[in-house]
Amino acid sequence: MTEVGESRLPARTRSAAWAPMALAAVAALLAAITVVLDLRNGGDIPVAAELDAGWTAVLSGLAQTLPGLLLLHRLPRHPVAWVLTISGLVWIVDGFASSWAAYAVYTSPGLPGASAAYWFYSRFGAVLLLGLPLLILLFPDGRLVTARLWRWLSIVSLALTALLPLLLIVVPLSVMTRYHDTALPAEIAGLALDPFSIDLPYAVWEPVLRVAYTAVLVSLVVPFAVTVHRYRAASPEHRAQIRWLMWAALIDMFVLLVPLENPPAVPAILFGLAIALTSAAIVGAVTKHRLYAIDRLLPATFLYGVLGLLVVGVDLAVFAIAGGVLGERDAALAAIAVVAVVYAPLRSRLWRAVRRLVRGSREDPYATVSTLAERLESAADPDEQLRAVARTLAEAFRLPYVRVEIDRGPGRRAIVEHGKESGPAIALPVGYRGEPVGRLVLCLGDGTTLSDRDQRLLGDLVRQAAAAARATDLSLELQKGRSRLVATREEERRRIRRDLHDGLGPTLGAVALRIETARNLARSAPEEADGMLDQATVEVAAVLADVRRLVHDLRPPALDELGLVRAIEQQAERFRLGGLQVSVDAAALGALPAGVEVAAYRIASEALTNVARHAAASRCDIVVRLIDGPALELSVTDDGVGIGEEVIAGVGMLSVRERAAELGGVCSVSCPPTGGTVVRVQLPLDAVPEVAHA
């Protein structure tokens, strides 16, 4: 069994390989014979014989057969390959039949096959009408559309298209000449052209033929509608394949619109080239070779086709207007001048318009970035800014769906969407100064690709989005910070008012009352007056202590009396009494902003307190120095147990971070491998500019 299977497989492979080669040989032989016959026939064939030069049909046939054979070699069982090949062969045979009929009737009368050749050309050649609609209905996968309604419409369309070729096979010659109101030359009329005719009255044939000729229009309408349905329901890959067919149809349309009649060979050559391009497009689409290149080819073809038609139209208009006034030579010069003046600016404008229509505004990066900046500037709120980003990206890259996600803090994320999600999506991170702040989710759509230039533009727009998002966050944080400052200020004022009103006020009132009572008793009861004065002295001392506490809360007096370094030394001395070795290393700092001094002093005090309470350390080193920026750097290092990863920051460390953040500074807490904890704070001196720093 194994030997038999192995012997059959090469035979099938050889037959599959030889079939296209044999068909190619037949096509080439018939084409060569047709050209020779046309050369022999010359131009002496009567117009009434309705025999065109066969080489025109052969050219169109080769334009289908050769691509079809290439497709057969690649996909031997693909229906589109067979339809393309067979349609091309029928065109070639039709051209050969026309040339042989002319040769056998007029050039060398009496040769055999004249009747069969003319009958095939004039009657059976109508089967060429089936090739294009069948090809469209089977494109691109070789199967009819699966939807029940559209499938039946396709079958009915093909049946109506086949009606005329079938009728032309059996309709008598006399009926055809009467229907078209033409008379064939005697040499043609004498041929046997009714081998399969059915003898029916003209009254029967006339309406049937009228219906058959009208039904040919269905072969154009239904396949077009089916293609539209296929495109709307197709996958991105199949849509790209159908766009290749659309490009071919665009080429054919421009060729048919070109008003060329003389010499007759020119439109025939153009028609053959159009069919060749159509066949090549079908082969490329079916084999999926460079499938998505159509996204650039389609707009370029449309542009240059429109420009070509406009140039021809301008030529004809100038010749028509100026020809009667200036003469033929001057009219030609005028046409050249007008085309030269109109063509250049029109080309650039049409090119930009078509590219923008097909590929979006990405073709003009400056305009895209400018549009985004303008929309961001006019946005009234943060969400409106994000919507501006999503909308601009969708318009610039013709994206069906864009989603912008920006982090707004722990557990909060702002999400804005534009369009409807369809197809696979890609996610791009949005970062600002190396920190992730969100992401973009894009659906590229059907066959859309991003070139290197597009990716650079997208990166620029993403950076704009990141900057806008960050600016929005900073604006929100600034507003919240201002609200907190106002709330903190008012809370501090209320606390001071309460302390003054509820504490110092009543105490001072009581002292004043005791002193007044002592004055009244001074003569009559000196001992009682002296006791009241002693009590007043105690109460005044308590008031002084409260005043000192209030003053210390507003700003530590040690800062004004001793300066920052000596005030920290004073705090360190208190902890040394508890057994902790504390060293303070500081250079000359000069005059510092008051806010920086208070923040540095409070942070150092809080850090020392944390070391004494939680670090179980024996030594602590404090370093205070000025760094470039300019900024004040404060570091507190201990040799304690460090901070575990699972430990949550307490009120003290949160206070340290908040004090640094209030001045725009940074705070870091680390545990080096050698052990202990390092608290490092940098406070910019420009944060509080009311005091000039050295």
XYZ file of C-alpha atoms in Angstrom:
694
model
C 0.000 0.000 0.000
C 2.804 2.389 0.839
C 4.499 1.824 -2.539
C 1.259 2.392 -4.457
C 0.550 5.652 -2.566
C 4.067 6.898 -3.177
C 3.807 6.105 -6.903
C 0.499 7.946 -7.291
C 1.493 11.147 -5.504
C 4.233 12.162 -7.970
C 1.860 11.422 -10.889
C -0.750 13.786 -9.486
C 1.868 16.387 -8.837
C 3.167 16.086 -12.397
C -0.322 16.342 -13.899
C -1.104 19.384 -11.770
C 2.119 20.992 -12.951
C 1.697 20.080 -16.635
C -1.919 21.264 -16.965
C -1.116 25.008 -16.691
C 1.861 24.575 -18.990
C -0.286 22.822 -21.628
C -2.967 25.497 -21.450
C -0.299 28.197 -21.712
C 1.111 26.520 -24.813
C -2.338 26.347 -26.437
C -3.016 30.003 -25.607
C 0.348 31.108 -27.002
C -0.151 29.074 -30.210
C -3.631 30.464 -30.855
C -2.413 34.004 -30.127
C 0.455 33.669 -32.577
C -1.805 32.229 -35.306
C -4.331 35.033 -34.753
C -1.680 37.745 -35.144
C -0.431 36.134 -38.359
C -3.981 35.942 -39.727
C -4.606 39.589 -38.887
C -1.451 40.565 -40.749
C -2.577 38.546 -43.766
C -6.092 39.995 -43.679
C -4.832 43.575 -43.719
C -7.579 46.203 -43.651
C -9.814 45.033 -46.489
C -12.573 43.480 -44.353
C -15.965 45.208 -44.860
C -17.394 46.932 -41.822
C -20.779 45.296 -42.410
C -19.181 41.893 -41.813
C -18.755 42.882 -38.161
C -15.424 41.067 -37.919
C -12.960 42.845 -35.659
C -9.246 42.191 -35.695
C -8.705 39.102 -33.568
C -5.594 40.388 -31.825
C -7.681 42.780 -29.671
C -9.650 39.883 -28.138
C -6.461 37.812 -27.882
C -4.768 40.604 -25.952
C -7.641 40.701 -23.449
C -7.617 36.909 -23.288
C -3.895 36.696 -22.541
C -4.377 39.354 -19.872
C -6.663 36.874 -18.107
C -5.138 33.536 -19.049
C -1.567 34.162 -17.937
C -2.505 35.447 -14.438
C -5.067 32.648 -14.218
C -2.421 30.037 -15.026
C -0.102 31.515 -12.396
C -2.923 31.266 -9.882
C -3.628 27.694 -10.973
C 0.006 26.806 -10.393
C -0.264 28.212 -6.864
C -3.826 27.070 -6.068
C -4.761 24.253 -8.488
C -8.304 23.790 -7.147
C -9.299 27.389 -6.572
C -12.507 28.240 -8.545
C -11.383 31.834 -9.171
C -8.230 30.537 -10.872
C -10.271 28.295 -13.194
C -12.817 31.019 -14.017
C -10.029 33.466 -14.843
C -8.172 30.937 -16.996
C -11.208 29.609 -18.875
C -12.560 33.119 -19.478
C -9.196 34.140 -20.932
C -9.062 31.059 -23.180
C -12.569 31.773 -24.494
C -11.461 35.333 -25.328
C -8.449 33.962 -27.210
C -10.539 31.422 -29.109
C -13.050 34.172 -29.909
C -10.286 36.352 -31.349
C -8.909 33.419 -33.353
C -12.396 32.657 -34.682
C -12.821 36.263 -35.835
C -9.483 36.299 -37.631
C -10.006 32.868 -39.234
C -13.497 33.771 -40.416
C -12.153 36.940 -42.062
C -9.276 35.021 -43.595
C -11.424 32.132 -44.863
C -14.148 34.402 -46.274
C -12.233 37.366 -47.698
C -8.479 36.752 -47.834
C -8.501 33.109 -49.010
C -12.119 32.240 -49.886
C -13.074 28.609 -49.836
C -11.031 27.484 -46.848
C -12.844 25.162 -44.456
C -14.159 26.280 -41.074
C -15.408 29.710 -42.136
C -19.013 28.991 -41.068
C -17.989 27.478 -37.722
C -15.565 30.329 -36.992
C -18.096 33.061 -37.803
C -20.853 31.278 -35.856
C -18.563 30.911 -32.800
C -17.520 34.556 -32.992
C -20.997 36.019 -33.516
C -23.054 33.639 -31.381
C -21.086 31.587 -28.869
C -18.776 34.516 -28.153
C -21.575 36.028 -26.082
C -20.603 33.572 -23.344
C -17.840 36.087 -22.549
C -20.528 38.006 -20.687
C -20.521 35.309 -17.989
C -16.854 35.647 -17.025
C -16.852 38.940 -15.127
C -20.055 38.484 -13.023
C -19.096 34.915 -12.157
C -15.636 36.076 -11.133
C -17.071 38.839 -8.922
C -19.603 36.533 -7.282
C -16.936 33.930 -6.436
C -14.281 36.404 -5.309
C -12.229 36.099 -3.112
C -12.650 32.588 -1.609
C -14.179 30.807 -4.614
C -17.610 30.345 -3.014
C -20.914 32.105 -3.391
C -22.012 34.296 -0.531
C -23.381 32.258 2.382
C -26.398 34.442 3.266
C -29.513 32.727 1.922
C -31.090 35.759 0.228
C -27.866 36.971 -1.371
C -26.981 33.435 -2.483
C -30.285 33.070 -4.370
C -29.871 36.529 -5.880
C -26.428 35.480 -7.127
C -27.800 32.323 -8.726
C -30.697 34.194 -10.380
C -28.263 36.846 -11.631
C -26.033 34.226 -13.244
C -29.051 32.534 -14.824
C -30.263 35.822 -16.310
C -26.758 36.613 -17.570
C -26.543 33.185 -19.251
C -29.925 33.687 -20.929
C -28.590 35.817 -23.813
C -25.658 33.512 -24.752
C -28.012 30.509 -24.735
C -30.572 32.283 -26.927
C -27.930 33.426 -29.420
C -26.998 29.788 -29.982
C -30.507 28.792 -31.099
C -31.975 31.988 -32.570
C -32.138 31.961 -36.401
C -29.944 34.340 -38.420
C -32.974 35.944 -40.052
C -34.382 36.864 -36.656
C -31.078 38.438 -35.559
C -30.713 40.551 -38.711
C -34.320 41.742 -38.414
C -33.992 42.445 -34.673
C -30.838 44.556 -35.152
C -32.085 45.987 -38.464
C -28.836 45.096 -40.234
C -27.948 43.261 -43.393
C -24.903 41.006 -43.622
C -22.728 40.987 -46.747
C -23.508 38.277 -49.249
C -20.270 36.417 -48.390
C -21.358 36.117 -44.739
C -25.043 35.540 -45.406
C -24.140 32.566 -47.557
C -22.467 30.739 -44.680
C -24.223 28.002 -42.702
C -24.907 29.986 -39.509
C -27.956 28.154 -38.117
C -26.675 24.745 -36.988
C -28.722 24.747 -33.788
C -31.452 27.260 -34.567
C -35.038 26.803 -33.463
C -37.585 27.967 -36.025
C -40.097 30.126 -34.193
C -42.008 33.203 -35.366
C -40.379 36.590 -34.950
C -43.241 37.636 -32.684
C -41.998 35.042 -30.214
C -38.304 35.762 -30.530
C -38.549 39.554 -30.336
C -39.801 39.888 -26.706
C -37.568 37.042 -25.561
C -34.486 38.733 -27.013
C -35.532 42.065 -25.532
C -35.763 40.459 -22.085
C -32.426 38.701 -22.570
C -30.587 41.888 -23.545
C -32.168 43.749 -20.618
C -31.211 40.960 -18.224
C -27.556 41.582 -19.030
C -27.770 44.705 -16.846
C -28.561 42.455 -13.888
C -25.110 40.941 -14.276
C -23.658 44.330 -13.324
C -26.042 45.376 -10.539
C -26.367 42.182 -8.501
C -22.639 41.301 -8.343
C -21.904 44.858 -7.224
C -24.547 44.634 -4.471
C -23.231 41.219 -3.407
C -19.705 42.624 -3.181
C -20.933 45.447 -0.945
C -22.665 42.887 1.279
C -19.517 40.758 1.401
C -17.417 43.760 2.359
C -19.689 44.796 5.215
C -19.782 41.275 6.674
C -16.165 40.304 5.921
C -13.166 39.978 8.192
C -10.354 42.564 7.956
C -8.352 40.248 5.696
C -11.247 39.645 3.291
C -11.975 43.364 3.231
C -8.428 44.036 2.108
C -8.897 41.450 -0.662
C -12.118 43.120 -1.806
C -10.376 46.504 -1.836
C -8.006 45.091 -4.459
C -11.061 44.305 -6.596
C -12.304 47.848 -5.995
C -8.948 49.166 -7.205
C -9.269 47.084 -10.369
C -12.801 48.402 -10.943
C -11.475 51.938 -10.515
C -8.833 51.298 -13.188
C -11.453 49.889 -15.570
C -13.728 52.882 -14.976
C -10.984 55.376 -15.840
C -10.092 53.401 -18.984
C -13.704 53.376 -20.152
C -13.998 57.114 -19.550
C -10.984 57.999 -21.689
C -12.463 59.444 -24.926
C -10.101 57.779 -27.430
C -11.344 56.444 -30.739
C -8.546 57.006 -33.254
C -6.534 55.026 -33.895
C -8.715 52.047 -32.898
C -5.686 50.127 -31.582
C -5.235 52.578 -28.671
C -8.481 51.823 -26.803
C -7.967 48.105 -27.471
C -4.503 48.239 -25.905
C -5.781 50.285 -22.962
C -8.638 47.826 -22.467
C -6.200 44.922 -22.516
C -3.944 46.658 -19.982
C -6.943 47.324 -17.744
C -7.927 43.655 -17.857
C -4.310 42.681 -17.142
C -4.226 44.933 -14.067
C -7.593 43.554 -12.949
C -6.357 39.990 -13.298
C -3.133 40.809 -11.479
C -5.126 42.413 -8.674
C -7.289 39.296 -8.382
C -4.225 37.050 -8.256
C -2.570 39.209 -5.624
C -5.730 39.355 -3.530
C -6.431 35.616 -3.694
C -2.824 34.699 -2.870
C -2.751 37.476 -0.214
C 0.504 38.851 -1.573
C 1.253 42.302 -0.054
C -2.426 42.441 0.808
C -2.518 45.706 2.752
C -0.471 47.675 0.214
C -3.855 48.515 -1.328
C -4.393 51.117 1.414
C -1.787 53.339 -0.266
C -2.396 52.242 -3.863
C -6.142 52.928 -3.903
C -6.031 56.671 -3.063
C -3.065 57.230 -5.377
C -4.921 55.580 -8.271
C -8.015 57.643 -7.631
C -5.971 60.831 -7.493
C -4.054 60.325 -10.716
C -7.136 59.000 -12.505
C -9.098 62.137 -11.634
C -6.151 64.316 -12.604
C -5.811 62.530 -15.925
C -9.489 62.984 -16.730
C -9.292 66.647 -15.722
C -6.275 67.224 -17.953
C -8.056 65.582 -20.882
C -11.180 67.589 -20.114
C -9.231 70.853 -20.010
C -7.560 69.955 -23.316
C -10.885 69.267 -25.013
C -12.477 72.407 -23.586
C -9.599 74.651 -24.691
C -9.510 73.085 -28.154
C -13.257 73.474 -28.516
C -13.239 77.124 -27.421
C -9.957 78.319 -28.880
C -9.997 76.180 -32.006
C -12.612 78.269 -33.742
C -10.944 81.549 -32.776
C -7.185 81.002 -32.918
C -6.725 78.077 -35.210
C -5.561 74.560 -34.507
C -1.881 75.365 -33.767
C -2.585 78.265 -31.387
C -5.332 76.260 -29.708
C -2.852 73.488 -28.945
C -0.418 75.970 -27.385
C -3.232 77.500 -25.352
C -4.285 74.059 -24.124
C -0.734 73.240 -23.030
C -0.441 76.556 -21.168
C -3.776 76.145 -19.370
C -3.019 72.559 -18.354
C 0.421 73.578 -17.079
C -1.059 76.398 -14.977
C -4.009 74.405 -13.621
C -2.433 70.975 -13.179
C 0.333 71.656 -10.629
C -1.730 73.349 -7.872
C -4.699 71.091 -8.565
C -2.553 67.990 -8.201
C -1.204 68.966 -4.778
C -4.637 69.942 -3.455
C -6.319 66.792 -4.736
C -3.499 64.671 -3.368
C -3.882 66.139 0.121
C -7.674 65.825 -0.018
C -7.653 62.195 -1.144
C -4.944 61.151 1.299
C -6.790 62.876 4.132
C -10.025 61.170 3.139
C -8.487 57.693 3.036
C -5.727 57.838 5.644
C -6.873 60.650 7.935
C -4.969 63.757 8.971
C -1.781 61.801 9.741
C -0.492 62.936 6.334
C -0.094 66.441 7.812
C 1.621 65.887 11.193
C 1.913 69.587 11.963
C -1.810 70.136 11.419
C -2.614 67.096 13.564
C -0.468 68.246 16.486
C -1.802 71.780 16.100
C -5.389 70.516 16.139
C -4.729 68.508 19.297
C -3.084 71.473 21.021
C -6.004 73.741 20.103
C -8.545 71.258 21.405
C -6.632 70.716 24.626
C -6.432 74.469 25.156
C -10.165 74.976 24.650
C -11.180 71.997 26.821
C -13.114 73.129 29.868
C -12.371 70.221 32.195
C -10.001 67.223 32.471
C -12.471 64.768 30.933
C -12.965 67.119 27.989
C -9.197 67.101 27.450
C -9.153 63.320 27.331
C -12.042 63.334 24.866
C -10.062 65.756 22.694
C -7.113 63.347 22.700
C -9.298 60.358 21.760
C -11.073 62.266 19.002
C -7.855 63.605 17.480
C -6.225 60.166 17.425
C -9.301 58.621 15.797
C -9.401 61.301 13.088
C -5.653 61.327 12.472
C -5.313 57.575 11.932
C -8.858 56.705 10.792
C -9.311 54.513 13.857
C -12.766 53.063 14.595
C -12.158 53.019 18.348
C -9.904 54.843 20.828
C -9.958 54.559 24.607
C -7.891 56.782 26.905
C -7.282 55.594 30.463
C -5.553 57.915 32.941
C -4.808 57.159 36.594
C -6.297 59.698 38.986
C -4.807 58.341 42.180
C -5.007 55.163 44.213
C -7.904 53.067 42.956
C -9.236 55.789 40.638
C -8.996 55.883 36.856
C -10.587 58.221 34.300
C -11.723 56.447 31.104
C -12.856 58.192 27.904
C -13.929 56.320 24.743
C -14.392 57.429 21.128
C -16.064 55.246 18.507
C -17.122 51.622 18.700
C -14.734 48.798 19.508
C -14.300 46.439 16.558
C -11.574 43.961 15.755
C -8.323 43.356 17.608
C -7.054 46.127 19.868
C -3.574 47.206 20.894
C -2.680 48.932 24.167
C 0.041 51.579 24.382
C 1.372 52.892 27.694
C 1.098 56.605 28.436
C 4.067 57.862 30.424
C 5.248 61.187 31.706
C 8.893 61.720 32.646
C 9.469 58.014 32.956
C 6.407 57.340 35.100
C 3.314 55.503 33.761
C 0.163 57.598 34.040
C -2.246 55.488 31.967
C -2.648 53.800 28.592
C -4.218 54.123 25.150
C -6.286 51.322 23.617
C -6.608 51.480 19.805
C -8.480 49.393 17.242
C -6.625 49.753 13.946
C -9.610 48.799 11.808
C -9.714 46.841 8.585
C -6.251 46.488 7.155
C -4.936 49.704 8.641
C -1.212 49.585 9.290
C 1.105 52.023 10.992
C 4.278 52.903 9.138
C 7.413 54.115 10.904
C 6.324 57.693 10.172
C 2.872 56.998 11.593
C 4.378 55.475 14.726
C 6.550 58.551 15.272
C 3.512 60.799 14.922
C 1.547 58.573 17.274
C 4.383 58.813 19.791
C 4.292 62.620 19.564
C 0.538 62.655 20.087
C 0.846 60.232 23.010
C 3.406 62.536 24.599
C 0.984 65.409 24.123
C -1.711 63.303 25.758
C 0.612 62.409 28.635
C 1.565 66.049 29.159
C -2.098 67.054 29.082
C -3.007 64.300 31.518
C -0.157 65.230 33.824
C -1.020 68.918 33.611
C -4.601 68.058 34.461
C -3.501 65.980 37.446
C -1.192 68.741 38.649
C -3.990 71.257 38.247
C -6.308 69.081 40.296
C -3.603 68.503 42.904
C -2.873 72.234 43.025
C -6.533 73.008 43.546
C -6.762 70.374 46.271
C -3.572 71.734 47.824
C -4.977 75.237 47.853
C -8.152 73.938 49.449
C -6.129 72.101 52.077
C -4.026 75.197 52.773
C -7.121 77.331 53.198
C -8.735 74.700 55.410
C -5.539 74.273 57.452
C -5.129 78.032 57.848
C -8.712 78.483 58.989
C -8.439 75.486 61.308
C -5.245 76.921 62.810
C -6.900 80.306 63.260
C -9.862 78.634 64.957
C -7.551 76.706 67.269
C -5.616 79.831 68.218
C -8.877 81.744 68.750
C -10.191 78.909 70.922
C -6.999 78.789 72.930
C -7.016 82.546 73.410
C -10.735 82.774 74.098
C -11.180 79.685 76.259
C -7.761 79.592 77.917
C -5.911 82.890 78.122
C -9.007 85.090 78.220
C -10.672 83.637 81.325
C -7.327 83.171 83.080
C -6.288 86.783 82.537
C -9.749 87.921 83.623
C -9.437 85.933 86.830
C -5.959 87.386 87.453
C -7.295 90.921 86.987
C -10.115 90.175 89.421
C -7.734 88.775 92.054
C -5.435 91.784 91.785
C -8.393 94.159 92.190
C -9.615 92.181 95.221
C -6.117 92.224 96.723
C -5.980 96.003 96.375
C -9.286 96.318 98.242
C -8.059 94.030 101.058
C -4.556 95.474 101.269
C -5.366 97.771 104.242
C -7.971 95.786 106.061
C -6.626 92.243 105.513
C -3.036 92.373 104.314
C -2.459 88.650 104.765
C -5.457 87.688 102.583
C -4.385 90.254 99.977
C -0.889 88.766 99.928
C -2.326 85.245 99.335
C -4.440 86.470 96.461
C -1.400 88.118 94.891
C 0.523 84.837 95.219
C -2.318 83.012 93.461
C -2.367 85.676 90.718
C 1.373 85.199 90.243
C 0.873 81.460 89.717
C -1.917 82.063 87.217
C 0.204 84.611 85.284
C 3.012 82.047 85.076
C 0.544 79.542 83.626
C -0.583 82.150 81.108
C 3.039 82.764 80.107
C 3.497 79.010 79.559
C 0.425 78.924 77.308
C 1.745 81.917 75.374
C 5.089 80.185 74.896
C 3.278 77.046 73.679
C 1.254 79.036 71.165
C 4.365 80.850 69.960
C 6.262 77.574 69.656
C 3.448 76.045 67.613
C 3.509 78.991 65.232
C 7.304 78.944 64.846
C 9.859 77.370 67.157
C 11.583 80.238 69.013
C 14.867 78.363 68.848
C 15.038 79.044 65.101
C 15.028 82.789 65.648
C 17.245 82.638 68.722
C 19.794 80.000 67.654
C 19.353 79.346 63.903
C 18.498 76.045 62.207
C 21.706 74.121 62.960
C 21.938 75.052 66.668
C 18.175 74.459 67.071
C 18.653 70.929 65.732
C 21.648 70.568 68.085
C 19.400 71.581 70.957
C 16.867 68.913 69.980
C 19.682 66.348 69.666
C 20.865 67.161 73.175
C 17.509 66.113 74.600
C 17.841 62.676 72.973
C 21.458 62.319 74.106
C 20.203 62.507 77.684
C 18.166 59.373 76.905
C 21.272 57.420 75.900
C 21.143 57.897 72.086
C 24.382 59.067 70.473
C 23.462 61.854 68.067
C 25.877 63.740 65.801
C 24.984 66.830 63.769
C 27.118 67.686 60.729
C 26.277 70.982 59.070
C 28.169 73.586 57.051
C 27.390 77.289 56.939
C 23.876 77.609 55.556
C 23.371 81.362 55.490
C 19.912 82.901 55.436
C 17.181 80.404 54.598
C 13.502 80.892 53.757
C 11.384 80.731 56.898
C 9.234 77.904 55.508
C 12.300 75.797 54.712
C 13.727 76.348 58.217
C 10.498 75.319 59.925
C 10.039 72.260 57.683
C 13.667 71.102 58.181
C 13.437 71.567 61.954
C 10.114 69.717 62.240
C 11.342 66.882 59.983
C 14.556 66.475 61.994
C 12.603 66.448 65.260
C 10.119 63.878 63.943
C 12.895 61.687 62.551
C 14.748 61.764 65.885
C 11.540 60.847 67.690
C 10.996 57.862 65.360
C 14.579 56.693 65.921
C 14.186 56.856 69.691
C 10.797 55.124 69.726
C 10.986 52.456 67.014
C 14.521 51.920 65.662
C 16.193 50.400 68.767
C 19.300 52.259 67.588
C 22.400 53.286 69.499
C 23.585 55.982 67.116
C 22.012 58.589 64.834
C 23.787 60.928 62.368
C 22.183 64.133 61.082
C 23.661 65.879 58.022
C 22.450 69.263 56.829
C 23.925 70.826 53.671
C 23.150 72.914 50.619
C 23.103 71.217 47.197
C 22.723 72.429 43.641
C 19.198 73.266 42.705
C 19.441 75.187 44.952
C 18.019 73.034 47.737
C 18.567 72.107 51.366
C 19.299 68.433 51.934
C 18.645 66.863 55.335
C 19.511 63.244 56.071
C 18.935 61.297 59.308
C 20.735 57.934 59.474
C 20.512 55.392 62.308
C 21.977 51.932 62.966
C 18.728 50.405 64.157
C 16.612 47.493 62.980
C 15.346 49.206 59.829
C 11.801 49.220 58.440
C 10.226 45.996 57.207
C 8.361 45.842 53.895
C 5.142 44.939 55.648
C 5.273 47.945 57.993
C 2.745 50.640 57.143
C 3.936 54.237 57.432
C 2.687 55.880 60.608
C 1.538 59.399 61.358
C 5.127 60.578 61.896
C 6.460 59.498 58.505
C 3.329 60.729 56.755
C 3.913 64.103 58.403
C 7.509 64.132 57.154
C 6.404 63.387 53.570
C 3.631 65.968 53.652
C 5.933 68.718 54.966
C 8.395 67.990 52.144
C 5.626 67.879 49.514
C 4.177 71.193 50.682
C 7.392 72.926 49.605
C 7.759 70.942 46.383
C 10.489 68.783 47.873
C 11.055 65.034 47.871
C 11.396 62.589 50.740
C 12.886 59.097 50.541
C 13.142 56.417 53.227
C 15.522 53.538 52.578
C 17.129 50.675 54.455
C 20.714 50.106 53.224
C 22.163 46.559 53.184
C 24.420 47.429 56.113
C 21.333 47.945 58.290
C 19.465 50.835 59.840
C 17.288 53.455 58.159
C 18.085 56.556 56.107
C 15.573 59.386 55.864
C 16.657 61.874 53.178
C 14.746 65.052 52.365
C 15.464 67.701 49.744
C 13.703 71.057 50.112
C 14.030 73.556 47.225
C 15.008 76.998 48.411
C 12.962 78.642 45.653
C 9.745 77.164 46.998
C 9.312 80.016 49.498
C 10.893 83.084 47.875
C 10.068 85.677 50.520
C 13.569 85.380 52.012
C 16.617 85.564 49.753
C 18.996 82.668 50.253
C 22.749 82.831 50.114
